[in-house]
Structures are given as structure tokens and as C-alpha cells.
Amino acid sequence: MNKRISYIVLFFCFLLVAPITAQSKKQKRLEEQRQLLLKEIEKINSLLFKTRGEKKSVLAELEDLDQRIATRTNLIRITNQQANLLTREINDNLTTMDQLREELAVLKEDYGSMISKSYKSKSQQSRLMFLLSSENFLQAYKRAKYMKQYTKHRKQQGESIKSKSEELKELNTGLIQQRKDKESLIAKNKAEKKKLDTEKRSQGALVASLKKEEGKFAKQIRSKQRAADKLDREIERIIKAAIAASNKSSGSTKKVNKAETFVMTAEAKALANNFTSNKGKLPWPVEKGVVVRRYGKKQHPQLPNVTTFSSGVEIATEKGAKARAVFSGEVFQIQQLKGANKAVYVRHGNYITIYNNLSNVSVTKGDRVTTKQEIGTVVTNHLTNKTVIKFLVYRDSNRLNPADWVYRM
């Protein structure tokens, strides 16, 4: 009967421990996300809010503030999830402790009964008489074996009580730490919410200022978009020309999509396959940076009639930062942009990565580059004081989202 009770208790303990283990893994993942968001806020502060009192346009200031507010809101959400998960873990641990206490009570009662019986027959004389009163040798042997098993069982029960007592103690210690962790998370979340409230007030003031001259700012944004669209068309022209030139030099007789798709050698195919297999693992095109404009179409959050499109990602980085190749390949074009800025095109089989807004380019057309090799310096805009690189990814003449390819972008 006692063994049956022990098995039942152990079964229930297993059912309780399994979800607790899963929750602990989830807690670890959430903490990793929280730490990443904290680092992201640090980068935003150092790269977008470097100098206090720095003069910016209303649009630029609002964009930077929106970036920080979005990241901080995400941080608060993750921290809330952690606190809620800790609450569930604490409740599960309390249930487990109740089960352990019940099991401990059963073990102690059983052990007490054995001690009482043992005390009544503890004398050597009683044990000897118990053996001598046997009717035959076989019965005496069985009685001796029983006495040995009883002593062993009593010892096991004592060890089990000690083990369960230690387990209960450890669980209680862990529970105390979990409660401290939860209190710490709640305190941190309150501090973040306070910062968020301050930032939202600043955001509100900027939005009010923006609304006063909505037409003027909308015109500025559309003008920038037209310039970006013009550059995108030029990029596409360069890529199609490069595909046509490459296919012509290879002597390809293929006519289907001749100007749209690279005809590749075995070596180029191997490089392209290697690039494909590294999707989501590529290094950032700068050592330190934060994405300030993501890929794709986006409606302006404060100007409902204004829509923008980004053909790549724009990354704010440190002044004097070096652009670096995200994968090994060959430089097939260095484009001179308006002013002194340049763009470097690197081919990886039938993939192309483009690094826009560079100066002091350290590679030339035809150079072979390796992963993380420096290819130029990112330009700092003397009006906004921002150092921003635009990074694009193409497969043949098809534009891709760089965030799908770069690690944790």
C-alpha cells in the first residue's frame, strides 16, 4: 500500500515538473529577448541621441523618437510576459510543495510505525526468540530474510524522508528567489513605463508641431521618395546590364529571361547555394548599428496621406564606421552617387548585395572580397549629423528583404 502511494505521488510530481521545466526554458528565451531589446535601446541612444540639445528637423526627431518608443514598448511587453510567467511558475511550485508535504507526511507516518515496531522488538533476545520459535529451518531462514529486508526498508524510508525534506527546502529557496525576481521585473517595468510616458509626451508635442505644417513636411517626404525611386531605377538598370554582360561573355545561347537571370558556372552556383544556406545568418554590413528604416511600403504614422517605400534597410551607425561585405563574392560595380557618395555592388553567384552611401571605398571593380572584409567608410550627413548606410539584397533582378538574410535584423 505504501509503495503504491509513493508511485502515485511520484507520478503526479512528474506531471508537475514537466510544465515547470518547459516554463523555465520559455523564461530563458524571454530573458534573452529582453537583453537584446535593452542593447537595442542602448544603440538607439548612442547612435540617434548622441548629443543632448542636438538640432534636428521635426521629421528626423520624430522618426528617432518613434524608433525608441517602439523598442521600449516591446521591452515592456516582454517584461510583462516574464512577470506573468513567473507568477505561473510560483503557483506551480506552490502546488508541487503541497504534494511534497503530503508525500513527506505519508513517509513520516509509515516510518514512525516502523520505528515503533522496531522499538518493541529491538532487543537481540526478542530477535533470537523470533528465530528460535520457528517450526523448521525453512521458516527460520524466511524470518531471518524478513528481518534483513525490514531493516533495509527502514533505512530506505529514512533516506527518502531526508531526500524529500531537502527537495522541499530547495523548492522553498527557489520560490523565494522567484518572488524576488518578479518584484525586480515589476520595478524595472515601472521605470520603463515612466520613461515611455515622458517620450510619448515629447512625441505628442512633435506631432502637434508637424500637423501645423503638414503640407510642407509631406512635400519634403515625397521629394525624398522621388529621389529614392530614381536611384532604385538606376540600380535595377545596372543589375540588368550586368546580367546581360555576364551572360554574353559566358557565350550562353539561352534566350528565356536572358536579361533577368544570371547564367552561372558551377563555381557560381556553389557560391549561390552557400549564400542561400546562410539565410538569416549573414553578418550585419556594419559592426554596430540600428535599423532606422525597414524594407517595404509604409504609411507615415503621423501623415496619413503620405506613403513611403524602401528598397532596402537603412542602418544608423557610428561616425567613421566601416561598411563590410556580408558574404564572400566579387565586386562588379562601384556606383558614383549624387555628391561624393558611392555604392558598392558585390555579386555572390546570382545574388547581389549593395552597400549605399559610402566614401573612401577600399575596393575596386573585379576585386574578390571575403565575409566581413571592409569595403568603404559610411558617410556622415553634415546637416543631420547621422551616419546611415543603405543595404540592399537582390537575387538576379529580384529585390529581397535584407532582414530575412541578416542575423537578428
Coordinates of C-alpha atoms in Angstrom, one line a residue:
M1 CA 0.0 0.0 0.0
N2 CA 2.8 2.4 1.0
K3 CA 4.7 1.7 -2.3
R4 CA 1.5 2.3 -4.3
I5 CA 1.1 5.7 -2.6
S6 CA 4.7 6.6 -3.3
Y7 CA 4.3 5.7 -7.0
I8 CA 1.1 7.8 -7.3
V9 CA 2.9 10.8 -5.7
L10 CA 5.9 10.3 -7.9
F11 CA 3.6 10.2 -11.0
F12 CA 1.9 13.5 -10.0
C13 CA 5.3 15.1 -9.3
F14 CA 6.4 14.1 -12.8
L15 CA 3.3 15.8 -14.3
L16 CA 4.1 18.9 -12.3
V17 CA 7.8 19.1 -13.1
A18 CA 7.3 18.7 -16.9
P19 CA 5.5 22.0 -17.4
I20 CA 7.8 23.8 -14.9
T21 CA 10.8 22.8 -17.0
A22 CA 9.1 24.0 -20.2
Q23 CA 8.2 27.3 -18.5
S24 CA 11.8 27.7 -17.3
K25 CA 13.0 27.3 -20.9
K26 CA 10.5 29.9 -22.1
Q27 CA 11.6 32.2 -19.3
K28 CA 15.2 31.9 -20.5
R29 CA 14.1 32.8 -24.1
L30 CA 12.2 35.8 -22.8
E31 CA 15.2 37.0 -20.8
E32 CA 17.4 36.7 -24.0
Q33 CA 14.8 38.8 -25.9
R34 CA 14.7 41.4 -23.0
Q35 CA 18.5 41.7 -23.0
L36 CA 18.5 42.1 -26.8
L37 CA 15.9 44.9 -26.5
L38 CA 17.9 46.6 -23.8
K39 CA 21.0 46.6 -26.0
E40 CA 18.9 47.9 -28.9
I41 CA 17.8 50.8 -26.7
E42 CA 21.4 51.4 -25.8
K43 CA 22.3 51.5 -29.5
I44 CA 19.4 53.8 -30.3
N45 CA 20.5 56.2 -27.5
S46 CA 24.2 56.2 -28.6
L47 CA 23.5 56.4 -32.4
L48 CA 20.4 58.5 -32.6
F49 CA 20.5 60.6 -29.4
K50 CA 24.3 61.1 -29.2
T51 CA 24.3 64.8 -28.2
R52 CA 21.8 66.5 -26.0
G53 CA 20.3 69.5 -27.5
E54 CA 21.4 68.4 -31.0
K55 CA 19.4 70.3 -33.6
K56 CA 17.3 68.1 -35.8
S57 CA 14.4 68.7 -38.1
V58 CA 10.9 67.9 -36.7
L59 CA 10.7 64.9 -39.0
A60 CA 14.1 63.5 -38.1
E61 CA 13.5 64.0 -34.3
L62 CA 10.1 62.3 -34.6
E63 CA 11.5 59.4 -36.5
D64 CA 14.2 58.8 -33.9
L65 CA 11.7 59.1 -31.1
D66 CA 9.3 56.7 -32.8
Q67 CA 12.1 54.2 -33.0
R68 CA 12.9 54.4 -29.3
I69 CA 9.2 54.3 -28.3
A70 CA 8.6 51.2 -30.4
T71 CA 11.6 49.4 -28.9
R72 CA 10.7 50.4 -25.3
T73 CA 7.1 49.3 -25.8
N74 CA 8.3 46.0 -27.0
L75 CA 10.6 45.8 -23.9
I76 CA 7.7 46.5 -21.6
R77 CA 5.6 43.8 -23.3
I78 CA 8.4 41.2 -23.0
T79 CA 9.0 42.1 -19.3
N80 CA 5.2 41.7 -18.6
Q81 CA 5.3 38.3 -20.2
Q82 CA 8.2 37.4 -17.9
A83 CA 6.4 38.6 -14.8
N84 CA 3.2 36.7 -15.8
L85 CA 5.3 33.5 -16.5
L86 CA 7.0 33.8 -13.1
T87 CA 3.5 34.1 -11.4
R88 CA 2.6 30.8 -13.1
E89 CA 5.9 29.2 -12.1
I90 CA 5.4 30.3 -8.5
N91 CA 1.9 28.8 -8.5
D92 CA 3.2 25.6 -9.9
N93 CA 5.9 25.4 -7.3
L94 CA 3.4 26.0 -4.5
T95 CA 1.4 23.1 -5.8
T96 CA 4.5 20.9 -6.0
M97 CA 5.4 21.9 -2.5
D98 CA 1.9 20.9 -1.2
Q99 CA 2.4 17.5 -3.0
L100 CA 5.8 17.0 -1.4
R101 CA 4.5 17.9 2.0
E102 CA 1.7 15.3 1.6
E103 CA 4.2 12.7 0.5
L104 CA 6.5 13.6 3.4
A105 CA 3.7 13.2 5.8
V106 CA 2.9 9.7 4.5
L107 CA 6.6 8.7 4.6
K108 CA 6.9 10.0 8.2
E109 CA 3.8 8.2 9.4
D110 CA 5.0 5.0 7.8
Y111 CA 8.5 5.5 9.2
G112 CA 7.1 6.2 12.7
S113 CA 5.1 3.0 12.6
M114 CA 8.2 1.0 11.6
I115 CA 10.3 2.7 14.4
S116 CA 7.5 1.8 16.9
K117 CA 7.5 -1.8 15.8
S118 CA 11.3 -1.9 15.8
Y119 CA 11.5 -0.4 19.3
K120 CA 9.1 -3.1 20.6
S121 CA 11.3 -5.9 19.2
K122 CA 14.7 -4.2 19.3
S123 CA 16.4 -6.4 21.8
Q124 CA 18.7 -9.1 20.5
Q125 CA 16.8 -11.6 22.8
S126 CA 13.5 -10.8 21.1
R127 CA 15.0 -11.3 17.6
L128 CA 16.7 -14.5 18.7
M129 CA 13.5 -15.9 20.2
F130 CA 11.7 -14.9 17.0
L131 CA 14.2 -17.1 15.1
L132 CA 14.3 -20.0 17.6
S133 CA 10.5 -20.2 17.7
S134 CA 10.5 -21.2 14.1
E135 CA 8.8 -24.6 13.4
N136 CA 11.6 -25.6 10.9
F137 CA 14.8 -24.4 9.2
L138 CA 13.0 -23.0 6.2
Q139 CA 10.7 -20.8 8.4
A140 CA 13.8 -19.7 10.3
Y141 CA 15.5 -18.8 7.1
K142 CA 12.5 -16.8 5.9
R143 CA 12.2 -15.0 9.2
A144 CA 15.9 -14.0 9.0
K145 CA 15.5 -12.8 5.5
Y146 CA 12.4 -10.8 6.5
M147 CA 14.3 -9.1 9.4
K148 CA 17.1 -8.1 7.0
Q149 CA 14.6 -6.7 4.4
Y150 CA 12.7 -4.9 7.1
T151 CA 16.0 -3.2 8.3
K152 CA 16.8 -2.3 4.7
H153 CA 13.4 -0.9 4.1
R154 CA 13.5 1.2 7.3
K155 CA 16.9 2.6 6.2
Q156 CA 15.4 3.5 2.7
Q157 CA 12.5 5.2 4.3
G158 CA 14.8 7.3 6.4
E159 CA 16.8 8.3 3.3
S160 CA 13.7 9.0 1.4
I161 CA 12.5 11.4 4.2
K162 CA 15.8 13.1 4.2
S163 CA 15.7 13.4 0.3
K164 CA 12.2 14.8 0.3
S165 CA 13.0 17.2 3.1
E166 CA 16.0 18.6 1.1
E167 CA 13.8 18.8 -2.1
L168 CA 11.2 20.7 -0.2
K169 CA 13.9 23.1 1.2
E170 CA 15.4 23.7 -2.2
L171 CA 12.0 24.3 -3.7
N172 CA 11.2 26.8 -1.0
T173 CA 14.6 28.6 -1.6
G174 CA 13.8 28.7 -5.3
L175 CA 10.4 30.1 -4.6
I176 CA 11.8 32.9 -2.5
Q177 CA 14.2 33.8 -5.4
Q178 CA 11.4 33.7 -7.9
R179 CA 9.4 36.2 -5.9
K180 CA 12.4 38.5 -5.7
D181 CA 12.9 38.1 -9.5
K182 CA 9.2 39.0 -10.1
E183 CA 9.5 42.1 -7.8
S184 CA 12.6 43.1 -9.7
L185 CA 10.9 42.8 -13.1
I186 CA 7.9 44.7 -11.9
A187 CA 10.1 47.5 -10.6
K188 CA 12.1 47.6 -13.9
N189 CA 8.8 47.7 -15.9
K190 CA 7.6 50.7 -13.8
A191 CA 10.8 52.5 -14.6
E192 CA 10.5 51.8 -18.3
K193 CA 6.8 52.9 -18.3
K194 CA 7.8 56.2 -16.7
K195 CA 10.4 56.8 -19.5
L196 CA 7.8 55.7 -22.1
D197 CA 5.3 58.3 -20.7
T198 CA 7.9 61.0 -21.0
E199 CA 8.8 60.0 -24.5
K200 CA 5.2 59.9 -25.6
R201 CA 4.6 63.4 -24.2
S202 CA 7.6 64.6 -26.4
Q203 CA 6.2 62.7 -29.3
G204 CA 2.8 64.4 -28.8
A205 CA 4.4 67.8 -28.9
L206 CA 6.3 67.0 -32.1
V207 CA 3.2 65.6 -33.8
A208 CA 1.3 68.8 -32.9
S209 CA 4.2 70.8 -34.4
L210 CA 4.1 68.6 -37.5
K211 CA 0.4 69.0 -38.0
K212 CA 0.8 72.8 -38.2
E213 CA 2.9 72.5 -41.3
E214 CA 1.6 69.1 -42.6
G215 CA 1.7 70.2 -46.3
K216 CA 5.3 71.3 -46.0
F217 CA 6.6 68.1 -44.4
A218 CA 4.6 65.9 -46.7
K219 CA 6.2 67.7 -49.7
Q220 CA 9.7 67.1 -48.2
I221 CA 9.0 63.4 -47.7
R222 CA 7.6 63.0 -51.2
S223 CA 10.6 64.8 -52.7
K224 CA 12.9 62.3 -50.8
Q225 CA 10.9 59.4 -52.1
R226 CA 11.1 60.5 -55.7
A227 CA 14.9 60.7 -55.3
A228 CA 15.0 57.2 -53.8
D229 CA 12.8 55.9 -56.6
K230 CA 15.1 57.4 -59.2
L231 CA 18.1 55.7 -57.5
D232 CA 16.2 52.4 -57.4
R233 CA 15.6 52.5 -61.1
E234 CA 19.3 53.2 -61.7
I235 CA 20.2 50.2 -59.5
E236 CA 17.9 48.0 -61.5
R237 CA 19.3 49.2 -64.8
I238 CA 22.9 48.5 -63.6
I239 CA 21.9 45.0 -62.4
K240 CA 20.1 44.1 -65.7
A241 CA 23.1 45.4 -67.7
A242 CA 25.5 43.3 -65.5
I243 CA 23.3 40.2 -66.1
A244 CA 23.3 40.8 -69.8
A245 CA 27.0 41.4 -70.0
S246 CA 27.8 38.4 -67.9
N247 CA 25.6 36.1 -69.9
K248 CA 27.0 37.4 -73.2
S249 CA 30.6 36.8 -72.0
S250 CA 29.7 33.3 -71.0
G251 CA 28.6 32.6 -74.5
S252 CA 25.1 31.4 -73.3
T253 CA 22.6 30.7 -76.0
K254 CA 19.6 30.8 -73.6
K255 CA 17.0 33.3 -74.5
V256 CA 14.5 32.9 -71.7
N257 CA 14.8 35.8 -69.2
K258 CA 18.3 36.5 -70.6
A259 CA 18.3 40.0 -69.1
E260 CA 16.7 38.9 -65.9
T261 CA 18.7 35.9 -64.7
F262 CA 22.4 35.1 -64.4
V263 CA 23.7 32.1 -66.3
M264 CA 26.1 30.6 -63.8
T265 CA 29.2 28.5 -63.8
A266 CA 29.5 25.5 -61.5
E267 CA 31.6 27.7 -59.2
A268 CA 29.0 30.5 -59.2
K269 CA 26.2 28.0 -58.5
A270 CA 28.1 26.6 -55.5
L271 CA 28.6 30.2 -54.2
A272 CA 24.9 31.0 -54.7
N273 CA 23.9 27.8 -52.9
N274 CA 26.2 28.7 -50.0
F275 CA 24.7 32.1 -49.8
T276 CA 21.2 30.6 -49.8
S277 CA 22.1 28.2 -47.0
N278 CA 23.2 31.2 -44.9
K279 CA 19.8 32.9 -45.0
G280 CA 19.2 34.5 -41.6
K281 CA 22.8 34.0 -40.6
L282 CA 24.6 36.7 -42.6
P283 CA 26.6 39.3 -40.5
W284 CA 25.5 43.0 -40.4
P285 CA 27.0 45.3 -43.1
V286 CA 28.4 47.4 -40.2
E287 CA 29.8 46.2 -36.9
K288 CA 27.5 48.3 -34.8
G289 CA 24.1 49.6 -36.0
V290 CA 20.4 50.0 -35.5
V291 CA 17.8 49.8 -38.3
V292 CA 16.1 53.1 -38.7
R293 CA 14.1 52.3 -41.9
R294 CA 12.9 48.9 -42.8
Y295 CA 12.3 47.3 -46.2
G296 CA 8.9 47.7 -48.0
K297 CA 6.0 50.0 -48.2
K298 CA 4.9 52.0 -45.2
Q299 CA 2.3 54.6 -44.4
H300 CA 3.7 57.6 -42.4
P301 CA 2.4 57.2 -38.8
Q302 CA 1.6 60.9 -38.5
L303 CA 0.8 61.9 -42.1
P304 CA -2.0 59.5 -43.3
N305 CA -1.8 60.7 -46.9
V306 CA 1.9 60.0 -47.2
T307 CA 3.3 56.6 -48.1
T308 CA 6.9 55.7 -48.5
F309 CA 8.8 52.7 -49.9
S310 CA 12.3 51.5 -49.0
S311 CA 14.0 49.1 -51.4
G312 CA 16.4 48.0 -48.6
V313 CA 17.2 48.7 -45.0
E314 CA 18.8 51.9 -43.6
I315 CA 21.1 51.4 -40.7
A316 CA 22.3 54.1 -38.4
T317 CA 25.9 53.5 -37.2
E318 CA 28.8 55.3 -35.6
K319 CA 30.7 58.2 -37.3
G320 CA 33.6 56.8 -39.3
A321 CA 32.1 53.3 -39.3
K322 CA 33.3 50.9 -42.0
A323 CA 31.0 49.1 -44.3
R324 CA 31.8 45.4 -44.7
A325 CA 30.8 42.6 -47.1
V326 CA 28.2 40.3 -45.6
F327 CA 29.5 37.3 -47.7
S328 CA 32.4 36.4 -50.0
G329 CA 32.0 37.4 -53.6
E330 CA 33.2 39.7 -56.4
V331 CA 32.9 43.5 -56.7
F332 CA 31.2 44.1 -60.1
Q333 CA 30.3 47.7 -59.8
I334 CA 31.2 50.9 -57.9
Q335 CA 28.5 53.5 -58.5
Q336 CA 29.1 57.2 -58.1
L337 CA 26.1 58.7 -56.5
K338 CA 25.0 62.3 -56.2
G339 CA 27.7 64.4 -54.4
A340 CA 30.7 62.4 -53.1
N341 CA 28.8 59.3 -52.1
K342 CA 29.3 55.8 -53.6
A343 CA 27.6 52.4 -53.7
V344 CA 29.5 49.1 -53.9
Y345 CA 27.9 46.1 -55.7
V346 CA 29.1 42.6 -54.7
R347 CA 28.0 39.5 -56.6
H348 CA 27.6 36.2 -54.9
G349 CA 26.7 33.7 -57.7
N350 CA 23.3 35.1 -58.7
Y351 CA 22.8 37.1 -55.5
I352 CA 23.9 40.8 -55.2
T353 CA 24.4 42.8 -52.1
I354 CA 24.6 46.6 -52.4
Y355 CA 26.2 49.0 -49.9
N356 CA 25.0 52.5 -50.4
N357 CA 26.2 55.9 -49.0
L358 CA 30.0 55.2 -48.8
S359 CA 33.1 57.3 -49.2
N360 CA 36.8 56.2 -49.2
V361 CA 35.9 53.0 -51.0
S362 CA 38.7 50.5 -50.4
V363 CA 37.9 48.0 -53.2
T364 CA 37.9 48.2 -57.0
K365 CA 35.8 46.6 -59.7
G366 CA 36.8 42.9 -60.1
D367 CA 38.2 42.5 -56.5
R368 CA 37.4 39.3 -54.6
V369 CA 36.1 40.1 -51.1
T370 CA 35.6 37.9 -48.1
T371 CA 33.0 37.9 -45.4
K372 CA 33.3 40.9 -43.1
Q373 CA 36.0 42.5 -45.3
E374 CA 35.9 46.3 -45.1
I375 CA 34.9 47.9 -48.4
G376 CA 34.5 51.6 -47.5
T377 CA 33.6 54.3 -44.9
V378 CA 29.9 55.2 -44.3
V379 CA 29.2 58.8 -45.0
T380 CA 28.0 61.1 -42.2
N381 CA 25.4 63.7 -43.3
H382 CA 26.7 67.1 -42.1
L383 CA 23.2 68.5 -41.9
T384 CA 21.6 65.7 -39.8
N385 CA 24.9 64.5 -38.2
K386 CA 23.7 61.0 -38.9
T387 CA 25.8 58.2 -40.3
V388 CA 23.5 55.9 -42.2
I389 CA 24.2 53.1 -44.7
K390 CA 21.5 51.7 -47.0
F391 CA 21.8 48.0 -47.6
L392 CA 20.1 46.1 -50.4
V393 CA 19.9 42.4 -51.4
Y394 CA 18.9 41.1 -54.9
R395 CA 18.6 37.6 -56.4
D396 CA 19.2 38.2 -60.1
S397 CA 17.0 41.2 -60.8
N398 CA 14.5 40.5 -58.0
R399 CA 14.6 42.7 -54.9
L400 CA 14.7 40.9 -51.5
N401 CA 14.1 41.9 -47.9
P402 CA 17.6 42.2 -46.2
A403 CA 16.0 41.5 -42.8
D404 CA 15.3 37.9 -44.0
W405 CA 19.0 37.3 -44.6
V406 CA 20.9 39.2 -41.9
Y407 CA 21.2 37.7 -38.4
R408 CA 18.7 39.1 -36.0
M409 CA 17.7 42.0 -38.2

